[in-house]
Amino acid sequence: MNYIIAALPLLLGAFLDCLLGDPYGLPHPIRLIGRLISRIEGFVRRRMSRDLRRGGVFLAVTVLLVSSAVPLAVLLVCYMINLWLGAVIEGVMCYYLMAGRCLRDESMKVYRAIAAKDTEGARRAVSMIVGRDTAVLDEAGIIRAAVETVAENTSDGVTAPLMYMSVGGAVLGFFYKAANTMDSMIGYKNEKYADIGRFAAKLDDVLNYIPSRLTALAMTAAAPFTGLDGRGAFRIWRRDRRKHASPNSAQTESVCSGALGIRLAGDAYYFGELHKKEFIGDPLREIENEDIRRANRLMYAGSAIVFAAAVAVRIFIFGGIIC
């Protein structure tokens, strides 16, 4: 029975994510964290404008403390009342930390728009899930952006939270998601965010260092089971996994590129500024709309391997503690 309670939060979280996805009509903890980041950023820019790097550290530490303390307090109360109640509430929290269904749904909006020959609709859809400028993208560029986002966020949005929740429960999961959300909001290297977002960006790099590499290996192992090229995935991963300004992003992008037999990355515009990037993978064929669906299959298959391992780790850690 103890092992069931230990595994229940991850099992329930994954089930709800697969069933419901992102509950757009309900308050979402990650969106609340985003609002907190914006509020504290405004405070830092007003009160600590002379030293934005130190202000960025203050911002990050405050957000991390609040984002972790609130779920910790809630779970302590719930588990003290009843173990099953605590496990269910933690399962709901885990659900909010998983983004597999949302990632698939949002990328498939791009797929459907391309299939309907609605290029402008596809640009709008992809602009919701990427940070780059999308107005200049042609059809191939739109598809490539969607595939890259699915590949990169397989780690950031699905497997990394699973790994952290397996060893530290929903509390550590919220700590990770708060850091990841800060990176996505203020972790840019442009003039506006270079100082205030520096600490958050570096912290996100550290937190994703191991998960991104384990996810790349899981995706490589999963590739043959989805009808993709496992050997190609491993070959391109070994060759191109460092071809990115981030130490982590190219890990899963290179696997996806090799598995699909397409070339990803390359130059992109951010906030109107051209950023030069190396290509990842070999152009064995032209990218096509169906690659978005293939990338999603690879995301789910790789995530399933990580999920099974995460459940086993959680049972090992928490199964003997719960009494």
mmCIF file of C-alpha atoms in Angstrom:
data_model
loop_
_atom_site.group_PDB
_atom_site.id
_atom_site.type_symbol
_atom_site.label_atom_id
_atom_site.label_comp_id
_atom_site.label_asym_id
_atom_site.label_seq_id
_atom_site.Cartn_x
_atom_site.Cartn_y
_atom_site.Cartn_z
ATOM 1 C CA MET A 1 0.000 0.000 0.000
ATOM 2 C CA ASN A 2 2.847 2.383 0.824
ATOM 3 C CA TYR A 3 4.280 1.905 -2.651
ATOM 4 C CA ILE A 4 0.934 2.762 -4.248
ATOM 5 C CA ILE A 5 0.745 6.004 -2.272
ATOM 6 C CA ALA A 6 4.344 6.805 -3.208
ATOM 7 C CA ALA A 7 3.677 6.307 -6.926
ATOM 8 C CA LEU A 8 0.184 7.835 -7.007
ATOM 9 C CA PRO A 9 1.194 11.513 -7.494
ATOM 10 C CA LEU A 10 3.155 10.786 -10.675
ATOM 11 C CA LEU A 11 0.581 8.298 -11.964
ATOM 12 C CA LEU A 12 -2.323 10.667 -11.335
ATOM 13 C CA GLY A 13 -0.437 13.658 -12.734
ATOM 14 C CA ALA A 14 0.422 11.839 -15.961
ATOM 15 C CA PHE A 15 -3.125 10.510 -16.334
ATOM 16 C CA LEU A 16 -4.675 13.962 -15.914
ATOM 17 C CA ASP A 17 -2.177 15.518 -18.332
ATOM 18 C CA CYS A 18 -2.933 12.918 -21.014
ATOM 19 C CA LEU A 19 -6.676 13.279 -20.421
ATOM 20 C CA LEU A 20 -7.086 17.033 -19.986
ATOM 21 C CA GLY A 21 -3.955 18.867 -21.057
ATOM 22 C CA ASP A 22 -3.616 22.513 -20.088
ATOM 23 C CA PRO A 23 -6.820 23.727 -18.364
ATOM 24 C CA TYR A 24 -7.039 27.109 -20.127
ATOM 25 C CA GLY A 25 -10.235 28.092 -18.303
ATOM 26 C CA LEU A 26 -8.842 27.506 -14.822
ATOM 27 C CA PRO A 27 -6.174 29.316 -12.782
ATOM 28 C CA HIS A 28 -2.795 27.735 -13.518
ATOM 29 C CA PRO A 29 0.060 27.788 -10.978
ATOM 30 C CA ILE A 30 2.670 28.354 -13.700
ATOM 31 C CA ARG A 31 0.786 31.381 -15.006
ATOM 32 C CA LEU A 32 0.631 32.676 -11.424
ATOM 33 C CA ILE A 33 4.402 32.210 -11.191
ATOM 34 C CA GLY A 34 4.713 34.151 -14.439
ATOM 35 C CA ARG A 35 2.728 37.032 -12.945
ATOM 36 C CA LEU A 36 4.915 36.940 -9.846
ATOM 37 C CA ILE A 37 8.020 37.163 -12.024
ATOM 38 C CA SER A 38 6.592 40.168 -13.878
ATOM 39 C CA ARG A 39 5.679 41.950 -10.647
ATOM 40 C CA ILE A 40 9.087 41.427 -9.061
ATOM 41 C CA GLU A 41 10.831 42.372 -12.307
ATOM 42 C CA GLY A 42 8.998 45.687 -12.232
ATOM 43 C CA PHE A 43 10.007 46.210 -8.603
ATOM 44 C CA VAL A 44 13.662 45.404 -9.361
ATOM 45 C CA ARG A 45 13.789 47.754 -12.337
ATOM 46 C CA ARG A 46 12.361 50.585 -10.219
ATOM 47 C CA ARG A 47 14.309 50.046 -6.991
ATOM 48 C CA MET A 48 17.520 48.295 -8.081
ATOM 49 C CA SER A 49 18.130 49.823 -11.486
ATOM 50 C CA ARG A 50 21.761 50.654 -10.684
ATOM 51 C CA ASP A 51 22.675 46.985 -10.256
ATOM 52 C CA LEU A 52 20.335 44.805 -12.298
ATOM 53 C CA ARG A 53 22.531 41.736 -11.922
ATOM 54 C CA ARG A 54 22.099 41.806 -8.164
ATOM 55 C CA GLY A 55 18.443 42.620 -8.724
ATOM 56 C CA GLY A 56 18.161 39.555 -10.951
ATOM 57 C CA VAL A 57 19.515 37.385 -8.130
ATOM 58 C CA PHE A 58 16.958 38.915 -5.750
ATOM 59 C CA LEU A 59 14.206 38.286 -8.296
ATOM 60 C CA ALA A 60 15.187 34.654 -8.830
ATOM 61 C CA VAL A 61 15.627 33.794 -5.151
ATOM 62 C CA THR A 62 12.301 35.401 -4.221
ATOM 63 C CA VAL A 63 10.396 33.603 -6.971
ATOM 64 C CA LEU A 64 11.997 30.260 -6.110
ATOM 65 C CA LEU A 65 11.222 30.618 -2.402
ATOM 66 C CA VAL A 66 7.581 31.573 -2.938
ATOM 67 C CA SER A 67 7.031 28.949 -5.642
ATOM 68 C CA SER A 68 8.398 26.211 -3.399
ATOM 69 C CA ALA A 69 7.072 27.335 -0.011
ATOM 70 C CA VAL A 70 3.413 27.522 -1.039
ATOM 71 C CA PRO A 71 3.103 23.929 -2.341
ATOM 72 C CA LEU A 72 5.249 22.690 0.569
ATOM 73 C CA ALA A 73 2.877 24.240 3.113
ATOM 74 C CA VAL A 74 -0.205 22.880 1.344
ATOM 75 C CA LEU A 75 1.226 19.366 1.088
ATOM 76 C CA LEU A 76 2.395 19.287 4.701
ATOM 77 C CA VAL A 77 -1.131 20.059 5.868
ATOM 78 C CA CYS A 78 -2.736 17.563 3.472
ATOM 79 C CA TYR A 79 -0.376 14.705 4.324
ATOM 80 C CA MET A 80 -0.860 15.372 8.054
ATOM 81 C CA ILE A 81 -4.612 15.044 7.607
ATOM 82 C CA ASN A 82 -4.498 11.892 5.497
ATOM 83 C CA LEU A 83 -1.872 10.154 3.347
ATOM 84 C CA TRP A 84 -4.307 9.496 0.500
ATOM 85 C CA LEU A 85 -5.469 13.116 0.539
ATOM 86 C CA GLY A 86 -1.862 14.294 0.385
ATOM 87 C CA ALA A 87 -1.062 11.936 -2.493
ATOM 88 C CA VAL A 88 -4.096 13.070 -4.505
ATOM 89 C CA ILE A 89 -3.386 16.778 -3.954
ATOM 90 C CA GLU A 90 0.258 16.214 -4.871
ATOM 91 C CA GLY A 91 -0.947 14.360 -7.981
ATOM 92 C CA VAL A 92 -2.955 17.397 -9.033
ATOM 93 C CA MET A 93 0.137 19.548 -8.496
ATOM 94 C CA CYS A 94 2.198 17.134 -10.603
ATOM 95 C CA TYR A 95 -0.433 17.407 -13.335
ATOM 96 C CA TYR A 96 0.054 21.166 -13.488
ATOM 97 C CA LEU A 97 3.804 20.632 -13.861
ATOM 98 C CA MET A 98 3.536 18.320 -16.871
ATOM 99 C CA ALA A 99 3.109 19.781 -20.343
ATOM 100 C CA GLY A 100 3.143 16.838 -22.740
ATOM 101 C CA ARG A 101 -0.464 17.134 -23.861
ATOM 102 C CA CYS A 102 -0.233 20.926 -24.142
ATOM 103 C CA LEU A 103 2.945 20.665 -26.217
ATOM 104 C CA ARG A 104 1.297 18.217 -28.586
ATOM 105 C CA ASP A 105 -1.932 20.217 -28.849
ATOM 106 C CA GLU A 106 -0.185 23.518 -29.553
ATOM 107 C CA SER A 107 2.171 22.038 -32.141
ATOM 108 C CA MET A 108 -0.721 20.252 -33.836
ATOM 109 C CA LYS A 109 -2.446 23.609 -34.294
ATOM 110 C CA VAL A 110 0.506 24.479 -36.529
ATOM 111 C CA TYR A 111 0.159 21.136 -38.309
ATOM 112 C CA ARG A 112 -3.534 21.642 -39.019
ATOM 113 C CA ALA A 113 -3.010 25.212 -40.248
ATOM 114 C CA ILE A 114 -0.284 24.071 -42.647
ATOM 115 C CA ALA A 115 -2.478 21.208 -43.844
ATOM 116 C CA ALA A 116 -5.238 23.735 -44.542
ATOM 117 C CA LYS A 117 -2.781 25.947 -46.498
ATOM 118 C CA ASP A 118 -3.298 28.695 -43.922
ATOM 119 C CA THR A 119 0.228 30.078 -43.658
ATOM 120 C CA GLU A 120 -0.778 33.120 -41.610
ATOM 121 C CA GLY A 121 -2.720 30.914 -39.219
ATOM 122 C CA ALA A 122 0.316 28.652 -38.906
ATOM 123 C CA ARG A 123 2.520 31.665 -38.115
ATOM 124 C CA ARG A 124 0.098 32.748 -35.392
ATOM 125 C CA ALA A 125 -0.020 29.238 -33.972
ATOM 126 C CA VAL A 126 3.746 28.775 -33.904
ATOM 127 C CA SER A 127 4.244 32.244 -32.396
ATOM 128 C CA MET A 128 2.476 30.939 -29.286
ATOM 129 C CA ILE A 129 5.135 28.295 -28.634
ATOM 130 C CA VAL A 130 8.416 29.841 -29.833
ATOM 131 C CA GLY A 131 10.404 32.889 -28.782
ATOM 132 C CA ARG A 132 11.706 33.803 -32.241
ATOM 133 C CA ASP A 133 10.121 36.261 -34.663
ATOM 134 C CA THR A 134 7.678 34.348 -36.852
ATOM 135 C CA ALA A 135 6.580 36.997 -39.363
ATOM 136 C CA VAL A 136 9.568 36.235 -41.606
ATOM 137 C CA LEU A 137 9.117 32.452 -41.609
ATOM 138 C CA ASP A 138 8.045 30.589 -44.739
ATOM 139 C CA GLU A 139 6.172 27.284 -44.550
ATOM 140 C CA ALA A 140 9.324 25.203 -44.046
ATOM 141 C CA GLY A 141 10.542 27.627 -41.379
ATOM 142 C CA ILE A 142 7.235 27.389 -39.528
ATOM 143 C CA ILE A 143 7.337 23.602 -39.514
ATOM 144 C CA ARG A 144 10.979 23.620 -38.444
ATOM 145 C CA ALA A 145 10.200 25.969 -35.542
ATOM 146 C CA ALA A 146 7.384 23.692 -34.369
ATOM 147 C CA VAL A 147 9.541 20.561 -34.569
ATOM 148 C CA GLU A 148 12.403 22.262 -32.705
ATOM 149 C CA THR A 149 10.020 23.393 -29.972
ATOM 150 C CA VAL A 150 8.622 19.902 -29.488
ATOM 151 C CA ALA A 151 12.153 18.468 -29.369
ATOM 152 C CA GLU A 152 13.540 21.025 -26.912
ATOM 153 C CA ASN A 153 10.498 21.059 -24.658
ATOM 154 C CA THR A 154 10.398 17.299 -24.395
ATOM 155 C CA SER A 155 13.027 17.875 -21.736
ATOM 156 C CA ASP A 156 12.042 21.307 -20.390
ATOM 157 C CA GLY A 157 8.304 20.667 -20.246
ATOM 158 C CA VAL A 158 7.930 16.933 -19.680
ATOM 159 C CA THR A 159 10.883 14.812 -18.634
ATOM 160 C CA ALA A 160 12.865 17.299 -16.513
ATOM 161 C CA PRO A 161 9.832 17.979 -14.249
ATOM 162 C CA LEU A 162 9.329 14.202 -13.994
ATOM 163 C CA MET A 163 12.919 13.707 -12.895
ATOM 164 C CA TYR A 164 12.733 16.409 -10.262
ATOM 165 C CA MET A 165 9.364 15.216 -8.991
ATOM 166 C CA SER A 166 10.698 11.675 -8.710
ATOM 167 C CA VAL A 167 13.320 12.734 -6.158
ATOM 168 C CA GLY A 168 11.706 15.761 -4.499
ATOM 169 C CA GLY A 169 7.998 15.515 -5.176
ATOM 170 C CA ALA A 170 5.849 18.380 -6.407
ATOM 171 C CA VAL A 171 7.792 20.872 -4.270
ATOM 172 C CA LEU A 172 11.037 20.281 -6.158
ATOM 173 C CA GLY A 173 8.995 20.165 -9.357
ATOM 174 C CA PHE A 174 7.691 23.678 -8.675
ATOM 175 C CA PHE A 175 11.221 24.840 -7.870
ATOM 176 C CA TYR A 176 12.349 23.604 -11.283
ATOM 177 C CA LYS A 177 9.354 25.032 -13.159
ATOM 178 C CA ALA A 178 9.820 28.423 -11.492
ATOM 179 C CA ALA A 179 13.438 28.506 -12.688
ATOM 180 C CA ASN A 180 12.444 27.345 -16.165
ATOM 181 C CA THR A 181 9.664 29.933 -16.383
ATOM 182 C CA MET A 182 12.058 32.706 -15.364
ATOM 183 C CA ASP A 183 14.462 31.606 -18.080
ATOM 184 C CA SER A 184 11.716 31.696 -20.711
ATOM 185 C CA MET A 185 10.603 35.176 -19.606
ATOM 186 C CA ILE A 186 13.809 37.009 -18.740
ATOM 187 C CA GLY A 187 16.670 34.714 -19.747
ATOM 188 C CA TYR A 188 17.497 36.504 -22.994
ATOM 189 C CA LYS A 189 20.933 37.852 -23.928
ATOM 190 C CA ASN A 190 19.672 41.112 -25.377
ATOM 191 C CA GLU A 191 20.148 44.597 -23.940
ATOM 192 C CA LYS A 192 16.921 44.528 -21.924
ATOM 193 C CA TYR A 193 17.494 41.227 -20.124
ATOM 194 C CA ALA A 194 21.249 40.540 -20.240
ATOM 195 C CA ASP A 195 21.778 41.686 -16.641
ATOM 196 C CA ILE A 196 18.487 41.072 -14.870
ATOM 197 C CA GLY A 197 18.043 37.647 -16.423
ATOM 198 C CA ARG A 198 21.622 36.423 -16.177
ATOM 199 C CA PHE A 199 21.250 34.489 -12.920
ATOM 200 C CA ALA A 200 17.960 32.880 -13.979
ATOM 201 C CA ALA A 201 19.429 31.778 -17.306
ATOM 202 C CA LYS A 202 22.506 30.256 -15.659
ATOM 203 C CA LEU A 203 20.385 28.496 -13.044
ATOM 204 C CA ASP A 204 18.157 27.000 -15.752
ATOM 205 C CA ASP A 205 21.263 25.742 -17.573
ATOM 206 C CA VAL A 206 22.445 24.014 -14.401
ATOM 207 C CA LEU A 207 19.059 22.471 -13.579
ATOM 208 C CA ASN A 208 18.597 21.143 -17.110
ATOM 209 C CA TYR A 209 22.139 19.848 -17.613
ATOM 210 C CA ILE A 210 21.512 16.247 -16.518
ATOM 211 C CA PRO A 211 17.804 15.986 -17.519
ATOM 212 C CA SER A 212 18.478 17.128 -21.095
ATOM 213 C CA ARG A 213 21.154 14.473 -21.572
ATOM 214 C CA LEU A 214 19.114 11.677 -20.016
ATOM 215 C CA THR A 215 16.158 12.719 -22.144
ATOM 216 C CA ALA A 216 18.300 12.633 -25.278
ATOM 217 C CA LEU A 217 19.301 9.060 -24.466
ATOM 218 C CA ALA A 218 15.686 8.079 -23.768
ATOM 219 C CA MET A 219 14.533 9.592 -27.061
ATOM 220 C CA THR A 220 17.307 7.774 -28.906
ATOM 221 C CA ALA A 221 16.237 4.481 -27.346
ATOM 222 C CA ALA A 222 12.598 5.195 -28.179
ATOM 223 C CA ALA A 223 13.161 6.237 -31.812
ATOM 224 C CA PRO A 224 13.041 2.715 -33.363
ATOM 225 C CA PHE A 225 9.740 1.999 -31.586
ATOM 226 C CA THR A 226 8.153 4.989 -33.334
ATOM 227 C CA GLY A 227 9.340 4.009 -36.799
ATOM 228 C CA LEU A 228 12.199 6.523 -36.753
ATOM 229 C CA ASP A 229 15.953 6.153 -37.202
ATOM 230 C CA GLY A 230 17.554 5.237 -33.876
ATOM 231 C CA ARG A 231 21.055 4.953 -35.313
ATOM 232 C CA GLY A 232 20.725 8.303 -37.049
ATOM 233 C CA ALA A 233 19.473 9.835 -33.799
ATOM 234 C CA PHE A 234 22.527 8.591 -31.903
ATOM 235 C CA ARG A 235 24.954 9.612 -34.652
ATOM 236 C CA ILE A 236 23.661 13.184 -34.921
ATOM 237 C CA TRP A 237 23.413 13.483 -31.142
ATOM 238 C CA ARG A 238 27.079 12.587 -30.720
ATOM 239 C CA ARG A 239 28.110 14.991 -33.478
ATOM 240 C CA ASP A 240 25.806 18.004 -32.989
ATOM 241 C CA ARG A 241 24.714 17.972 -29.336
ATOM 242 C CA ARG A 242 26.894 20.999 -28.547
ATOM 243 C CA LYS A 243 25.840 23.136 -31.533
ATOM 244 C CA HIS A 244 23.796 25.642 -29.555
ATOM 245 C CA ALA A 245 24.463 28.675 -27.386
ATOM 246 C CA SER A 246 22.684 26.823 -24.594
ATOM 247 C CA PRO A 247 24.558 23.794 -23.226
ATOM 248 C CA ASN A 248 21.288 21.843 -23.186
ATOM 249 C CA SER A 249 18.981 22.754 -26.073
ATOM 250 C CA ALA A 250 20.863 20.893 -28.803
ATOM 251 C CA GLN A 251 20.810 17.652 -26.817
ATOM 252 C CA THR A 252 17.225 16.752 -27.691
ATOM 253 C CA GLU A 253 17.118 18.765 -30.927
ATOM 254 C CA SER A 254 20.012 16.761 -32.332
ATOM 255 C CA VAL A 255 18.324 13.466 -31.448
ATOM 256 C CA CYS A 256 15.095 14.579 -33.106
ATOM 257 C CA SER A 257 16.957 15.808 -36.168
ATOM 258 C CA GLY A 258 18.812 12.530 -36.595
ATOM 259 C CA ALA A 259 15.743 10.414 -35.935
ATOM 260 C CA LEU A 260 13.727 12.294 -38.571
ATOM 261 C CA GLY A 261 16.583 12.678 -41.057
ATOM 262 C CA ILE A 262 16.141 16.438 -41.383
ATOM 263 C CA ARG A 263 18.179 19.538 -40.620
ATOM 264 C CA LEU A 264 17.105 21.837 -37.798
ATOM 265 C CA ALA A 265 18.296 25.108 -36.228
ATOM 266 C CA GLY A 266 20.161 27.695 -38.322
ATOM 267 C CA ASP A 267 19.829 31.489 -38.211
ATOM 268 C CA ALA A 268 16.770 33.008 -36.554
ATOM 269 C CA TYR A 269 15.443 36.455 -35.662
ATOM 270 C CA TYR A 270 14.673 37.389 -32.052
ATOM 271 C CA PHE A 271 13.160 40.803 -31.263
ATOM 272 C CA GLY A 272 14.117 41.955 -34.760
ATOM 273 C CA GLU A 273 17.776 40.960 -34.363
ATOM 274 C CA LEU A 274 19.376 38.201 -36.422
ATOM 275 C CA HIS A 275 21.062 35.485 -34.362
ATOM 276 C CA LYS A 276 23.553 33.298 -36.194
ATOM 277 C CA LYS A 277 23.207 29.621 -35.336
ATOM 278 C CA GLU A 278 24.815 26.452 -36.567
ATOM 279 C CA PHE A 279 22.699 23.858 -38.333
ATOM 280 C CA ILE A 280 21.883 20.630 -36.510
ATOM 281 C CA GLY A 281 21.557 17.384 -38.453
ATOM 282 C CA ASP A 282 21.899 16.473 -42.109
ATOM 283 C CA PRO A 283 19.365 17.484 -44.792
ATOM 284 C CA LEU A 284 18.708 13.915 -45.953
ATOM 285 C CA ARG A 285 15.308 15.125 -47.142
ATOM 286 C CA GLU A 286 13.183 18.267 -47.089
ATOM 287 C CA ILE A 287 11.239 18.967 -43.928
ATOM 288 C CA GLU A 288 7.489 18.312 -44.235
ATOM 289 C CA ASN A 289 4.369 18.905 -42.189
ATOM 290 C CA GLU A 290 4.193 15.282 -41.080
ATOM 291 C CA ASP A 291 7.438 15.831 -39.168
ATOM 292 C CA ILE A 292 5.467 17.668 -36.498
ATOM 293 C CA ARG A 293 3.466 14.508 -35.810
ATOM 294 C CA ARG A 294 6.628 12.393 -35.886
ATOM 295 C CA ALA A 295 8.301 14.703 -33.382
ATOM 296 C CA ASN A 296 5.302 14.350 -31.077
ATOM 297 C CA ARG A 297 5.441 10.560 -31.286
ATOM 298 C CA LEU A 298 9.116 10.695 -30.366
ATOM 299 C CA MET A 299 8.326 13.060 -27.504
ATOM 300 C CA TYR A 300 5.721 10.696 -26.053
ATOM 301 C CA ALA A 301 7.838 7.565 -26.519
ATOM 302 C CA GLY A 302 10.930 9.114 -24.927
ATOM 303 C CA SER A 303 8.829 10.557 -22.111
ATOM 304 C CA ALA A 304 7.280 7.133 -21.437
ATOM 305 C CA ILE A 305 10.742 5.690 -20.772
ATOM 306 C CA VAL A 306 11.596 8.538 -18.407
ATOM 307 C CA PHE A 307 8.183 8.254 -16.731
ATOM 308 C CA ALA A 308 8.678 4.554 -15.978
ATOM 309 C CA ALA A 309 12.096 5.282 -14.490
ATOM 310 C CA ALA A 310 10.724 8.236 -12.487
ATOM 311 C CA VAL A 311 7.967 6.099 -10.943
ATOM 312 C CA ALA A 312 10.523 3.443 -9.988
ATOM 313 C CA VAL A 313 12.796 6.064 -8.393
ATOM 314 C CA ARG A 314 9.901 7.621 -6.468
ATOM 315 C CA ILE A 315 8.800 4.227 -5.135
ATOM 316 C CA PHE A 316 12.390 3.477 -4.093
ATOM 317 C CA ILE A 317 12.787 6.813 -2.286
ATOM 318 C CA PHE A 318 9.340 7.342 -0.774
ATOM 319 C CA GLY A 319 7.933 3.797 -0.528
ATOM 320 C CA GLY A 320 9.853 3.040 2.631
ATOM 321 C CA ILE A 321 9.266 6.457 4.200
ATOM 322 C CA ILE A 322 5.468 6.482 4.045
ATOM 323 C CA CYS A 323 3.919 4.734 6.993
#
